[in-house]
Amino acid sequence: GNSVTQMEGPVTLSEEAFLTINCTYTATGYPSLFWYVQYPGEGLQLLLKATKADDKGSNKGFEATYRKETTSFHLEKGSVQVSDSAVYFCALSASPRNEKLTFGTGTRLTIIP
Amino acid sequence: DTGVSQDPRHKITKRGQNVTFRCDPISEHNRLYWYRQTLGQGPEFLTYFQNEAQLEKSRLLSDRFSAERPKGSFSTLEIQRTEQGDSAMYLCASSPAFVANYGYTFGSGTRLTVV
């Protein structure tokens, strides 16, 4: 079956540090890949997505590249801010038809000033 | 549009009681999804609808769980004879069926505590 494995948290960084959150997946075929973010007290929000190999998704300074050869979709940001403190979820969809998403366990990120 | 709305935000119930949650999706979205999220875990798929048709149910959705979307608009999720293991955040999301790779728009969830 499909699965997503995320880097164990929690992750604590200082403001302006470089961020990487690792995500690898197992899926048949050509899944679409997503990063969602959950800020304290809020619902999950789509952060970025990539739908085919070598695509790069980007939003709010975050980036992730779909690497089929390593089955990875690592999330990166060059300089984090306190407002980036949240839980980040990697997810995949086995088809582009907006059927079910399979999520990783989430990585809690805390940025200290 | 105000996004995906879920009601109530919090529910505390005694073991053995029945509970019902409501989800109002974005009006032009014909797909509606229910997920469950326990502490420290990612959301787990329960079921989804396209319009009023329930297209898939997870094995997580035991006989005590039932979901409906009678007119293809709002949806309800009922849990009968609640157990402590049902304590979780129940998330609803919606999407258009025919916009490829849309992802979902999530509601803020209903937190259920079974005591």
CSV table of C-alpha atoms in Angstrom, one decimal:
chain,number,residue,atom,x,y,z
A,1,GLY,CA,0.0,0.0,0.0
A,2,ASN,CA,0.9,3.7,-0.1
A,3,SER,CA,2.8,5.2,2.8
A,4,VAL,CA,4.7,8.3,3.8
A,5,THR,CA,7.6,8.5,6.2
A,6,GLN,CA,8.5,11.8,7.8
A,7,MET,CA,11.5,12.9,9.8
A,8,GLU,CA,10.9,12.5,13.5
A,9,GLY,CA,10.3,15.6,15.5
A,10,PRO,CA,10.1,17.9,17.3
A,11,VAL,CA,12.5,20.2,15.5
A,12,THR,CA,13.7,23.4,17.2
A,13,LEU,CA,15.7,26.0,15.3
A,14,SER,CA,16.8,29.6,15.8
A,15,GLU,CA,15.3,32.3,13.7
A,16,GLU,CA,17.0,32.7,10.2
A,17,ALA,CA,18.3,29.1,10.3
A,18,PHE,CA,18.0,26.8,7.3
A,19,LEU,CA,15.2,24.2,7.5
A,20,THR,CA,15.0,20.7,6.1
A,21,ILE,CA,12.2,18.3,6.9
A,22,ASN,CA,12.7,14.9,5.3
A,23,CYS,CA,9.9,13.0,3.6
A,24,THR,CA,10.0,9.7,1.7
A,25,TYR,CA,7.2,7.8,0.2
A,26,THR,CA,6.2,4.4,-1.0
A,27,ALA,CA,3.6,4.2,-3.8
A,28,THR,CA,2.9,2.4,-7.0
A,29,GLY,CA,2.7,4.4,-10.2
A,30,TYR,CA,3.1,8.2,-10.2
A,31,PRO,CA,1.7,9.8,-7.1
A,32,SER,CA,1.2,13.5,-6.5
A,33,LEU,CA,2.9,14.9,-3.4
A,34,PHE,CA,1.9,17.6,-1.0
A,35,TRP,CA,3.0,19.5,2.1
A,36,TYR,CA,0.4,20.7,4.5
A,37,VAL,CA,0.9,22.9,7.5
A,38,GLN,CA,-1.1,23.1,10.7
A,39,TYR,CA,-0.7,26.3,12.8
A,40,PRO,CA,-1.7,26.1,16.5
A,41,GLY,CA,-5.5,26.0,16.8
A,42,GLU,CA,-6.1,26.0,13.1
A,43,GLY,CA,-7.0,23.4,10.4
A,44,LEU,CA,-4.5,21.9,7.9
A,45,GLN,CA,-3.6,24.2,5.0
A,46,LEU,CA,-2.0,23.2,1.7
A,47,LEU,CA,1.5,24.7,1.7
A,48,LEU,CA,2.8,23.4,-1.7
A,49,LYS,CA,2.5,20.5,-4.1
A,50,ALA,CA,4.2,18.7,-7.0
A,51,THR,CA,2.6,16.4,-9.4
A,52,LYS,CA,5.4,14.8,-11.4
A,53,ALA,CA,9.0,13.9,-11.2
A,54,ASP,CA,11.4,16.8,-10.9
A,55,ASP,CA,8.6,19.3,-10.3
A,56,LYS,CA,9.4,21.8,-7.6
A,57,GLY,CA,6.6,23.2,-5.4
A,58,SER,CA,7.1,26.5,-3.7
A,59,ASN,CA,5.1,28.8,-1.5
A,60,LYS,CA,5.9,31.4,1.3
A,61,GLY,CA,9.7,30.7,0.9
A,62,PHE,CA,9.3,27.0,1.3
A,63,GLU,CA,10.3,24.6,-1.5
A,64,ALA,CA,10.2,20.9,-2.1
A,65,THR,CA,11.3,18.9,-5.2
A,66,TYR,CA,9.7,15.6,-6.3
A,67,ARG,CA,12.6,13.1,-6.6
A,68,LYS,CA,11.4,9.9,-8.1
A,69,GLU,CA,14.8,8.2,-8.0
A,70,THR,CA,15.0,8.6,-4.2
A,71,THR,CA,11.2,8.6,-3.6
A,72,SER,CA,11.6,11.8,-1.6
A,73,PHE,CA,9.9,15.2,-1.3
A,74,HIS,CA,12.0,17.1,1.4
A,75,LEU,CA,10.7,20.4,2.6
A,76,GLU,CA,13.3,23.3,2.7
A,77,LYS,CA,13.4,26.9,3.7
A,78,GLY,CA,16.4,29.1,3.6
A,79,SER,CA,15.6,31.4,6.6
A,80,VAL,CA,12.9,30.4,9.0
A,81,GLN,CA,10.8,32.9,11.1
A,82,VAL,CA,9.1,32.5,14.4
A,83,SER,CA,5.8,32.6,12.5
A,84,ASP,CA,6.8,29.3,10.8
A,85,SER,CA,6.3,27.4,14.0
A,86,ALA,CA,3.7,24.8,13.2
A,87,VAL,CA,3.3,21.1,12.5
A,88,TYR,CA,4.2,20.0,8.9
A,89,PHE,CA,2.6,17.0,7.2
A,90,CYS,CA,3.8,15.3,4.0
A,91,ALA,CA,1.1,13.6,2.0
A,92,LEU,CA,0.6,11.7,-1.2
A,93,SER,CA,-2.3,11.1,-3.5
A,94,ALA,CA,-2.1,8.0,-5.7
A,95,SER,CA,-4.0,9.7,-8.5
A,96,PRO,CA,-4.7,13.2,-9.7
A,97,ARG,CA,-8.4,12.7,-9.3
A,98,ASN,CA,-8.6,14.1,-5.7
A,99,GLU,CA,-9.2,10.9,-4.0
A,100,LYS,CA,-7.8,10.0,-0.7
A,101,LEU,CA,-4.6,11.4,0.7
A,102,THR,CA,-2.1,9.4,2.7
A,103,PHE,CA,-0.3,11.5,5.4
A,104,GLY,CA,2.9,11.2,7.3
A,105,THR,CA,2.9,11.5,11.0
A,106,GLY,CA,3.8,15.2,11.0
A,107,THR,CA,6.9,17.1,12.2
A,108,ARG,CA,6.5,19.8,14.9
A,109,LEU,CA,8.7,22.8,14.2
A,110,THR,CA,9.5,25.4,16.8
A,111,ILE,CA,11.4,28.5,15.9
A,112,ILE,CA,13.0,30.5,18.7
A,113,PRO,CA,13.9,34.2,18.4
B,1,ASP,CA,-17.3,31.6,0.8
B,2,THR,CA,-16.3,31.0,4.4
B,3,GLY,CA,-14.4,27.8,3.8
B,4,VAL,CA,-15.1,24.4,5.3
B,5,SER,CA,-17.1,24.6,8.6
B,6,GLN,CA,-17.4,22.0,11.2
B,7,ASP,CA,-19.7,21.8,14.2
B,8,PRO,CA,-19.2,21.5,17.1
B,9,ARG,CA,-15.6,22.4,17.6
B,10,HIS,CA,-15.4,20.3,20.8
B,11,LYS,CA,-17.5,17.5,22.1
B,12,ILE,CA,-17.2,15.7,25.4
B,13,THR,CA,-19.3,12.6,25.8
B,14,LYS,CA,-19.7,9.6,28.1
B,15,ARG,CA,-18.7,6.2,26.9
B,16,GLY,CA,-21.6,4.5,25.3
B,17,GLN,CA,-23.4,7.7,24.1
B,18,ASN,CA,-24.0,8.5,20.4
B,19,VAL,CA,-22.5,11.6,18.9
B,20,THR,CA,-23.0,13.4,15.5
B,21,PHE,CA,-20.8,15.9,13.8
B,22,ARG,CA,-21.6,18.1,10.9
B,23,CYS,CA,-19.5,19.4,8.1
B,24,ASP,CA,-20.4,22.2,5.6
B,25,PRO,CA,-18.0,22.1,2.6
B,26,ILE,CA,-17.2,24.9,0.2
B,27,SER,CA,-20.4,25.2,-1.8
B,28,GLU,CA,-18.9,24.5,-5.2
B,29,HIS,CA,-16.9,21.5,-4.1
B,30,ASN,CA,-18.6,18.2,-4.9
B,31,ARG,CA,-16.1,16.0,-3.0
B,32,LEU,CA,-16.2,15.7,0.8
B,33,TYR,CA,-13.8,13.7,3.0
B,34,TRP,CA,-13.7,12.7,6.6
B,35,TYR,CA,-10.4,12.0,8.4
B,36,ARG,CA,-9.5,11.2,11.9
B,37,GLN,CA,-6.4,12.5,13.6
B,38,THR,CA,-5.1,11.2,17.0
B,39,LEU,CA,-2.4,13.0,19.0
B,40,GLY,CA,1.0,12.8,17.4
B,41,GLN,CA,-0.3,11.2,14.2
B,42,GLY,CA,-1.2,12.3,10.8
B,43,PRO,CA,-4.8,12.3,9.6
B,44,GLU,CA,-6.2,8.9,8.7
B,45,PHE,CA,-8.7,8.5,5.9
B,46,LEU,CA,-12.2,7.4,6.9
B,47,THR,CA,-14.5,8.0,3.9
B,48,TYR,CA,-15.3,10.3,1.1
B,49,PHE,CA,-18.3,11.4,-1.0
B,50,GLN,CA,-18.8,12.7,-4.4
B,51,ASN,CA,-22.1,14.6,-4.3
B,52,GLU,CA,-24.4,12.3,-2.3
B,53,ALA,CA,-22.6,9.1,-3.2
B,54,GLN,CA,-20.2,7.5,-0.7
B,55,LEU,CA,-17.4,6.3,-2.9
B,56,GLU,CA,-15.0,4.7,-0.4
B,57,LYS,CA,-14.9,3.7,3.2
B,58,SER,CA,-11.8,2.8,5.2
B,59,ARG,CA,-11.6,-0.3,7.3
B,60,LEU,CA,-11.1,2.1,10.2
B,61,LEU,CA,-14.8,2.9,9.8
B,62,SER,CA,-16.4,0.3,12.0
B,63,ASP,CA,-20.1,-0.6,12.1
B,64,ARG,CA,-20.5,2.0,14.8
B,65,PHE,CA,-19.6,4.8,12.4
B,66,SER,CA,-21.9,6.1,9.7
B,67,ALA,CA,-21.5,9.0,7.4
B,68,GLU,CA,-24.1,10.6,5.2
B,69,ARG,CA,-24.4,13.4,2.7
B,70,PRO,CA,-28.0,13.3,1.8
B,71,LYS,CA,-28.3,16.2,-0.7
B,72,GLY,CA,-24.8,16.4,-1.7
B,73,SER,CA,-24.2,19.5,0.4
B,74,PHE,CA,-23.4,19.1,4.1
B,75,SER,CA,-22.4,15.8,5.7
B,76,THR,CA,-22.8,14.2,9.1
B,77,LEU,CA,-20.6,11.7,10.8
B,78,GLU,CA,-22.3,9.7,13.6
B,79,ILE,CA,-20.5,7.5,16.1
B,80,GLN,CA,-22.8,5.1,18.0
B,81,ARG,CA,-21.9,3.6,21.4
B,82,THR,CA,-18.7,5.7,21.7
B,83,GLU,CA,-15.6,4.1,23.2
B,84,GLN,CA,-12.5,5.8,24.7
B,85,GLY,CA,-10.5,4.8,21.6
B,86,ASP,CA,-12.8,7.1,19.6
B,87,SER,CA,-11.3,10.2,21.2
B,88,ALA,CA,-9.6,12.1,18.4
B,89,MET,CA,-9.9,15.1,16.1
B,90,TYR,CA,-12.3,14.5,13.3
B,91,LEU,CA,-11.5,16.5,10.2
B,92,CYS,CA,-13.6,17.3,7.2
B,93,ALA,CA,-12.2,18.5,3.9
B,94,SER,CA,-13.6,19.3,0.5
B,95,SER,CA,-12.4,19.6,-3.1
B,96,PRO,CA,-13.7,19.9,-6.6
B,97,ALA,CA,-13.7,16.5,-8.3
B,98,PHE,CA,-12.5,17.6,-11.7
B,99,VAL,CA,-9.6,20.0,-10.9
B,100,ALA,CA,-6.6,17.7,-11.0
B,101,ASN,CA,-4.3,17.7,-8.0
B,102,TYR,CA,-6.3,20.3,-6.2
B,103,GLY,CA,-5.5,19.0,-2.7
B,104,TYR,CA,-8.1,19.6,-0.1
B,105,THR,CA,-9.5,22.5,1.9
B,106,PHE,CA,-9.8,21.4,5.5
B,107,GLY,CA,-12.1,22.5,8.3
B,108,SER,CA,-10.8,23.2,11.8
B,109,GLY,CA,-12.0,19.9,13.0
B,110,THR,CA,-14.2,18.6,15.8
B,111,ARG,CA,-12.3,17.4,18.9
B,112,LEU,CA,-14.1,14.4,20.5
B,113,THR,CA,-13.3,13.4,24.1
B,114,VAL,CA,-14.9,10.2,25.4
B,115,VAL,CA,-14.8,9.9,29.2
